[in-house]
mmCIF file of C-alpha atoms in Angstrom:
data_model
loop_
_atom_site.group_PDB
_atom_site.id
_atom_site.type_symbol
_atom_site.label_atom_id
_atom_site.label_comp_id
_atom_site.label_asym_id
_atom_site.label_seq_id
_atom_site.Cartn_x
_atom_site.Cartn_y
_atom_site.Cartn_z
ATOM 1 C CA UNK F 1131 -21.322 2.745 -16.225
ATOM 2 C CA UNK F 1132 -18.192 4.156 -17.836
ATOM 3 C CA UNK F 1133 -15.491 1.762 -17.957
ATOM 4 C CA UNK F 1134 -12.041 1.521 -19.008
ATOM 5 C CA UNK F 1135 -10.992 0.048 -22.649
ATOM 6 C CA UNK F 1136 -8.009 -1.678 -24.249
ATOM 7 C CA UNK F 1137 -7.230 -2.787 -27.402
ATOM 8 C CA UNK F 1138 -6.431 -5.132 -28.550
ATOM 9 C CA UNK F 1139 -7.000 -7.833 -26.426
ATOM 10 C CA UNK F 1140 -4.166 -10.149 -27.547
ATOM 11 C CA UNK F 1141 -1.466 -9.105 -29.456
ATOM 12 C CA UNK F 1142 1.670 -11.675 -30.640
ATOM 13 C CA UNK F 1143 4.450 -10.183 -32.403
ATOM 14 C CA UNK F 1144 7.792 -10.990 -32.902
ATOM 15 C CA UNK F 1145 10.789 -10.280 -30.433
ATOM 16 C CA UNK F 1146 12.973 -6.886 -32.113
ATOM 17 C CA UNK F 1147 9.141 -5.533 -32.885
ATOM 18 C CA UNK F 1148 7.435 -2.704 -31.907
ATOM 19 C CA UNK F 1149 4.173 -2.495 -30.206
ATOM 20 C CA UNK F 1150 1.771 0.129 -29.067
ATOM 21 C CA UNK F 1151 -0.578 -0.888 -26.450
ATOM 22 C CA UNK F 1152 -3.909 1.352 -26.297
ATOM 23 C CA UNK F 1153 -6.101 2.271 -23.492
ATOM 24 C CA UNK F 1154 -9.331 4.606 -23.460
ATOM 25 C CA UNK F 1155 -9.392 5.756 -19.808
ATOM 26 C CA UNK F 1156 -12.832 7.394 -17.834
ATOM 27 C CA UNK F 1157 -13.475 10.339 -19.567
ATOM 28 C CA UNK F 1158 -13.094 12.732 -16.712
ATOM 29 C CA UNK F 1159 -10.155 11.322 -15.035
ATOM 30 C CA UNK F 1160 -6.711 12.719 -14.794
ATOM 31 C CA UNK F 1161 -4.196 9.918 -13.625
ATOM 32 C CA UNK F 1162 -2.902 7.229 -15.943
ATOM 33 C CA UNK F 1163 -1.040 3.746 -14.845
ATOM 34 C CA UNK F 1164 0.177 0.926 -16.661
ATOM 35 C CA UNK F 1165 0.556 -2.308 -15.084
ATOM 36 C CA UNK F 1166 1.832 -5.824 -16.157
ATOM 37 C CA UNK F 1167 1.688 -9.433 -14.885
ATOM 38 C CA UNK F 1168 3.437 -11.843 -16.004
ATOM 39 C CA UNK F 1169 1.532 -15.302 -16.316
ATOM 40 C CA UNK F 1170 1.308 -17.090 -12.380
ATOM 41 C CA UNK F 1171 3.313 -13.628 -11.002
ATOM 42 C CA UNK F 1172 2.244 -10.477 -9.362
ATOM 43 C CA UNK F 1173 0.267 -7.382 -11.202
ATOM 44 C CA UNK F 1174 3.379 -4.914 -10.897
ATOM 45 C CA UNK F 1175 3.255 -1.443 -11.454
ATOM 46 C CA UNK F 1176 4.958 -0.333 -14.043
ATOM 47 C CA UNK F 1177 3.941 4.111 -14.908
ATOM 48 C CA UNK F 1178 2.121 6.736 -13.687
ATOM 49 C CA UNK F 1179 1.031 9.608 -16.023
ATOM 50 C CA UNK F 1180 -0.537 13.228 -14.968
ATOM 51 C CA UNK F 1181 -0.785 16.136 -16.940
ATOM 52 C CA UNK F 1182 0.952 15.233 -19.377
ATOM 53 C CA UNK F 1183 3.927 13.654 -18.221
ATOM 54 C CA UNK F 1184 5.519 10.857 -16.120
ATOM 55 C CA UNK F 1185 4.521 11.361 -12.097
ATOM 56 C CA UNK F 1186 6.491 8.186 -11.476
ATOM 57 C CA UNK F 1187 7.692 4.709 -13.046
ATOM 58 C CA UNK F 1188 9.349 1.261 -11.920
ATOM 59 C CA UNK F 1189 12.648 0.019 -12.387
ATOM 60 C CA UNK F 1190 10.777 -1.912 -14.871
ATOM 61 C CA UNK F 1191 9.774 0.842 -16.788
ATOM 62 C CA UNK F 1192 12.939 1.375 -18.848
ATOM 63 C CA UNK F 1193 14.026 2.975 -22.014
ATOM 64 C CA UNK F 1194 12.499 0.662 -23.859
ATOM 65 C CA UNK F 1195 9.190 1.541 -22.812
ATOM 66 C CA UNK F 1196 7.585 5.197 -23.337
ATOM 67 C CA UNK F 1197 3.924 6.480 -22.564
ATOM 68 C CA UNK F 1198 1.758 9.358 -24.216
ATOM 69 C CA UNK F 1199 -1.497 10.742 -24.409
ATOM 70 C CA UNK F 1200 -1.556 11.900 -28.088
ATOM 71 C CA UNK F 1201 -5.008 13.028 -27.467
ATOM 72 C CA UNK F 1202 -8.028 13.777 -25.056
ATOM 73 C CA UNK F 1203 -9.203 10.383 -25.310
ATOM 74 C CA UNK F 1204 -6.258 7.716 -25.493
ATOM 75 C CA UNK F 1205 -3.581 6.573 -23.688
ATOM 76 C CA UNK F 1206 -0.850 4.257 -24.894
ATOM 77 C CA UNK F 1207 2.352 2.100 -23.993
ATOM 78 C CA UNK F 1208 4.826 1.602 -26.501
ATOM 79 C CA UNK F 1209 7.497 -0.951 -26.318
ATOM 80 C CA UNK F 1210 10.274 -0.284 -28.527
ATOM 81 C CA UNK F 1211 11.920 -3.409 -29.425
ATOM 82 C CA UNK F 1212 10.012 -6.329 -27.860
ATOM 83 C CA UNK F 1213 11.940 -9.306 -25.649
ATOM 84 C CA UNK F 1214 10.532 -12.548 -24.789
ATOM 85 C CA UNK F 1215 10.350 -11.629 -21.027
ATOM 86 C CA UNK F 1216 7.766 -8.812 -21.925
ATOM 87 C CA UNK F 1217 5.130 -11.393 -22.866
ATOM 88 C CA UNK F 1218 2.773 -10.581 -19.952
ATOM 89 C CA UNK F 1219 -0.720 -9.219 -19.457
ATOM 90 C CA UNK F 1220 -0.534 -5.345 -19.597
ATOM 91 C CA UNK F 1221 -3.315 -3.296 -17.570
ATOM 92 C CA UNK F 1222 -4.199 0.033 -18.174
ATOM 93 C CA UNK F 1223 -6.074 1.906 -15.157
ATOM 94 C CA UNK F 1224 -7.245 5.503 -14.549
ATOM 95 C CA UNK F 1225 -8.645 7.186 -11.498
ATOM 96 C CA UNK F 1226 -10.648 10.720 -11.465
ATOM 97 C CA UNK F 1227 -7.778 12.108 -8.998
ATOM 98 C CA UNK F 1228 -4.951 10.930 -7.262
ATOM 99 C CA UNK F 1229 -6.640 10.034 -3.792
ATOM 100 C CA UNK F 1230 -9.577 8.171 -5.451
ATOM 101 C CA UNK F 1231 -9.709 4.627 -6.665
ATOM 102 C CA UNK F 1232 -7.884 2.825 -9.472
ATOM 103 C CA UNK F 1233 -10.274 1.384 -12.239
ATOM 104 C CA UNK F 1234 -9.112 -0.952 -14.705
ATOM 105 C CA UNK F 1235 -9.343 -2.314 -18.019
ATOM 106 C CA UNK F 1236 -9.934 -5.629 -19.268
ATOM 107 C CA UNK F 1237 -5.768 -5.879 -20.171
ATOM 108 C CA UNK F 1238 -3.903 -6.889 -23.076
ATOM 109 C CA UNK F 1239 -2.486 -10.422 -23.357
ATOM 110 C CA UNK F 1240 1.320 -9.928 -24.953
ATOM 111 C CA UNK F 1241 2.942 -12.799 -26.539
ATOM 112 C CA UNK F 1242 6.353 -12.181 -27.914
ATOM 113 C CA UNK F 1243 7.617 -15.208 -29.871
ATOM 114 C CA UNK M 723 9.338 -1.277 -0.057
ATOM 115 C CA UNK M 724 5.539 -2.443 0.518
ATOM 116 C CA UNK M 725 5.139 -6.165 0.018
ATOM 117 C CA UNK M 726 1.484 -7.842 -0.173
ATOM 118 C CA UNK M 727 0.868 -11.526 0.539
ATOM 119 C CA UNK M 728 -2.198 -13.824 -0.488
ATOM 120 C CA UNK M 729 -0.897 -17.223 1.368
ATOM 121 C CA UNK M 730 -3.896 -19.249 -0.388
ATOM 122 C CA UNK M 731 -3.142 -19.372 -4.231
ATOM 123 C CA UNK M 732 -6.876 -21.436 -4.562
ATOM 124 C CA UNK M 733 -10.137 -21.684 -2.438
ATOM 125 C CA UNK M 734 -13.055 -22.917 -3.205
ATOM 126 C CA UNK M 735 -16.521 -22.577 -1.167
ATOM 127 C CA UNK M 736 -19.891 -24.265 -1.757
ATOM 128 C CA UNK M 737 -22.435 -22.041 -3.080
ATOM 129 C CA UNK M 738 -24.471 -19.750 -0.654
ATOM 130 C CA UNK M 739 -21.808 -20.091 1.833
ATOM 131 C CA UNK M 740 -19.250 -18.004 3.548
ATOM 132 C CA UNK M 741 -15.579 -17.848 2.375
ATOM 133 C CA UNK M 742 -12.645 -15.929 3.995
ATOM 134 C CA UNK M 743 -9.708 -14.622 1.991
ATOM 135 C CA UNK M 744 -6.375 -14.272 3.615
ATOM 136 C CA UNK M 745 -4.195 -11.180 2.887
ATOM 137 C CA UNK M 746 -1.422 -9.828 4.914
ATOM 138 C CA UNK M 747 1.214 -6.969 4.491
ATOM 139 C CA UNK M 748 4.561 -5.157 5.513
ATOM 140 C CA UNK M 749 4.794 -1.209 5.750
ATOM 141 C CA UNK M 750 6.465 1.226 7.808
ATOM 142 C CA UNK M 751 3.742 3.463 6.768
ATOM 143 C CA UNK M 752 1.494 4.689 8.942
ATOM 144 C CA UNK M 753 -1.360 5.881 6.313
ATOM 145 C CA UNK M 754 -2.386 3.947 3.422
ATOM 146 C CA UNK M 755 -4.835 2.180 1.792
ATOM 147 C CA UNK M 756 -6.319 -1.488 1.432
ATOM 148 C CA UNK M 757 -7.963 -3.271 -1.764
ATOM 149 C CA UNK M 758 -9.495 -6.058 -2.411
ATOM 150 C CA UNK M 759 -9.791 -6.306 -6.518
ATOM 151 C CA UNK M 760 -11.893 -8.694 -8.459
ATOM 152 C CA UNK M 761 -10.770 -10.295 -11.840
ATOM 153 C CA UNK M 762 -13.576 -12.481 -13.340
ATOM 154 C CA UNK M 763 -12.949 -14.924 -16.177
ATOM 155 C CA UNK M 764 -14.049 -11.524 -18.631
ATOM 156 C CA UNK M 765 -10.260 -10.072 -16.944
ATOM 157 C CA UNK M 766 -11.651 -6.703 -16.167
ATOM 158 C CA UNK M 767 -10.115 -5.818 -12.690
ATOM 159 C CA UNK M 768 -13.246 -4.921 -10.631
ATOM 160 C CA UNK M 769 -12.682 -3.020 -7.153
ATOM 161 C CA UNK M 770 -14.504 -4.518 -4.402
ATOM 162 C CA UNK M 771 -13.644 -3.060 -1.440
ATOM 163 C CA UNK M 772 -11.580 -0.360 -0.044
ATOM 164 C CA UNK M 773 -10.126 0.445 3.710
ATOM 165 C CA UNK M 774 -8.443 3.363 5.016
ATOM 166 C CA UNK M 775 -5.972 2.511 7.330
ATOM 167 C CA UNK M 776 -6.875 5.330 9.488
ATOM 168 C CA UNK M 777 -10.383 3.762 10.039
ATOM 169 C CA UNK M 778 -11.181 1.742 12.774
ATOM 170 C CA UNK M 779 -14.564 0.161 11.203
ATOM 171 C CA UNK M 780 -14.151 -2.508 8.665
ATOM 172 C CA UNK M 781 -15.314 -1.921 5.430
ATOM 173 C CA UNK M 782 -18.390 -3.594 3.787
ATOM 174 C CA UNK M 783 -19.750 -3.481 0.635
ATOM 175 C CA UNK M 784 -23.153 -5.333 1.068
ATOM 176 C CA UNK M 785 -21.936 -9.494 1.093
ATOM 177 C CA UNK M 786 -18.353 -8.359 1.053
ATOM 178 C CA UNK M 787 -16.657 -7.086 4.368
ATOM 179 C CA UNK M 788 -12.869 -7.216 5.466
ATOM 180 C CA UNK M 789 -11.345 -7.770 8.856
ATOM 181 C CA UNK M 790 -8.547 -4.783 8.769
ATOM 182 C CA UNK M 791 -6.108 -5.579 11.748
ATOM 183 C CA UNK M 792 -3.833 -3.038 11.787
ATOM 184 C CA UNK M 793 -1.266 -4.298 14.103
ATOM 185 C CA UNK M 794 -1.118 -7.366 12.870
ATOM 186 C CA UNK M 795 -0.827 -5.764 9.215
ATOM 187 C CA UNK M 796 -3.606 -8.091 8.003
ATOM 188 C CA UNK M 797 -6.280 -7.682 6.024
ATOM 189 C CA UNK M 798 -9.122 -10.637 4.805
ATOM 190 C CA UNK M 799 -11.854 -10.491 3.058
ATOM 191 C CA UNK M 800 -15.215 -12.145 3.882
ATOM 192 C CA UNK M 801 -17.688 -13.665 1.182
ATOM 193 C CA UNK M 802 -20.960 -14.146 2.526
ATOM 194 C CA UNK M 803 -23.857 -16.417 0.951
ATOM 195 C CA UNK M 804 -21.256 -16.856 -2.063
ATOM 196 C CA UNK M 805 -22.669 -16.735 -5.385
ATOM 197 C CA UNK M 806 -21.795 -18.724 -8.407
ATOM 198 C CA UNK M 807 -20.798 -15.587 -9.970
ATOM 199 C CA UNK M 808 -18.064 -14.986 -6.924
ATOM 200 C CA UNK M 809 -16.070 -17.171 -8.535
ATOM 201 C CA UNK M 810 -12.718 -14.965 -9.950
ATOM 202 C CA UNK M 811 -9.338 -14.350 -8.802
ATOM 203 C CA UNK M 812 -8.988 -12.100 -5.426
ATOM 204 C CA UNK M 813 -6.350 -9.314 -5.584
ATOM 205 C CA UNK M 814 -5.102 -6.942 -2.330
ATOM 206 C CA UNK M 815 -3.483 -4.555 -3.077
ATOM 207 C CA UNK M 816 -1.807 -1.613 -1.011
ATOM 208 C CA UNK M 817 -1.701 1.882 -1.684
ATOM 209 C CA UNK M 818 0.135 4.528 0.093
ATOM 210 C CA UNK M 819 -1.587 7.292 1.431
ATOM 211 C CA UNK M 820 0.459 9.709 -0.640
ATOM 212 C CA UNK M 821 3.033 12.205 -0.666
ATOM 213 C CA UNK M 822 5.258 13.026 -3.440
ATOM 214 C CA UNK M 823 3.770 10.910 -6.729
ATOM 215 C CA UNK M 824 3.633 7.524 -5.136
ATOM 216 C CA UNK M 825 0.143 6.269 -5.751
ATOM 217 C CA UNK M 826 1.301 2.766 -7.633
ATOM 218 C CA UNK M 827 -0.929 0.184 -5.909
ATOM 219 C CA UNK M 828 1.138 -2.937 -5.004
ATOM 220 C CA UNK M 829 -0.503 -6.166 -5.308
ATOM 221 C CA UNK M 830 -0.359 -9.569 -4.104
ATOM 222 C CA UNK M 831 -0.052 -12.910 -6.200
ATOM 223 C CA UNK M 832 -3.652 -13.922 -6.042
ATOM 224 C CA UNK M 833 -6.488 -16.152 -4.808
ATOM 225 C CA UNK M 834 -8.433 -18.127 -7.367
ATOM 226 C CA UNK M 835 -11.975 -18.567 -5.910
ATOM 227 C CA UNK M 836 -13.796 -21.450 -7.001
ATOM 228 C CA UNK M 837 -17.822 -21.783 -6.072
ATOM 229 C CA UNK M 838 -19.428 -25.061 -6.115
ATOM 230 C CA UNK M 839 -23.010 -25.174 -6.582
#
């Protein structure tokens, strides 16, 4: 059964860094979301992504974050200059259109030290 | 704004029995969707069971069903003859029915299930 991917599965790195996040989504699905959740708080939505561009984001989802699909197969979430507070798990999901269901990946755990 | 809440942060159920899982949540919407995600030990978010609001029947996935009271704005999920391999953390999540781009699913906090054998 196709499933959703992410790598890598843990990633550390130092607060001021930069980090990409990667995803492989269902190959036939269109729609793109990143989610978060912070350790013992709520999976929050953080980006949606459709055709190429940014359908909707939370007031999470700030300048310091950016998305892109730099080709037919991955998806990735780049935060600029890493804080403490963005240590979190980070969940990519997909879904073949808009109205159907959300499937997941396995997340990646961020620690920023 | 949609809010989601799981009122029972751990439960725990003996092995081939039944467990309920509490979820209730505040719209103004009238059309929308209900989920009840899995997340084993492994992390991958699994979907277990989905409800249209619009639909009177409850939803069941073979030992998985949900008691979808509309009016009440709750929304449980039943575990019958539990397995060993039940045991995860139980998301709901809400989903509006669409319109515009909003088709974020909001979530609640969590339930851990724990089976006993």
């Amino acid at each position: 059964e196709p499933e959703v991917t992410q790598t890598p599965s843990h990633q550390v790195t130092q607060m001021g860094q930069e980090v990409i996040l990667r995803c492989v989504p269902i190959s036939n699905h269109l729609y793109f979301y990143w989610y978060r959740q912070i350790l013992g708080q709520k999976v929050e939505f953080l980006v949606s992504f459709y055709n190429n561009e940014i359908s909707e984001k939370s007031e999470i989802f700030d300048d310091q974050f950016s998305v892109e699909r730099p080709d037919g197969s991955n998806f990735t979430l780049k935060i600029r200059s890493t804080k403490l507070e963005d240590s979190a798990m980070y969940f990519c999901a997909s879904s073949q259109d808009r109205d159907y269901e959300q499937y997941f990946g396995p997340g990646t755990r961020l620690t920023v030290t | 704004a949609q809010t989601v809440t799981q009122s029972q942060p751990e439960m725990s159920v003996q092995e081939a029995e039944t467990v309920t899982l509490s979820c209730t949540y505040d719209t103004s919407e009238s059309d929308y969707y209900l989920f009840w995600y899995k997340q084993p030990p492994s992390r991958q978010m699994i979907l277990v069971i989905r409800q249209e609001a619009y639909k009177q029947q409850n939803a069941t996935e073979n030992r998985f069903s949900v008691n979808f009271q509309k009016a009440a704005k709750s929304f449980s999920l039943k575990i019958s003859d539990s397995q060993l391999g039940d045991a995860a953390m139980y998301f709901c999540a809400y989903r509006s029915e669409g319109g515009g781009s909003n088709y974020k699913l909001t979530f609640g906090k969590g339930t851990l299930l724990t089976v006993n054998p």
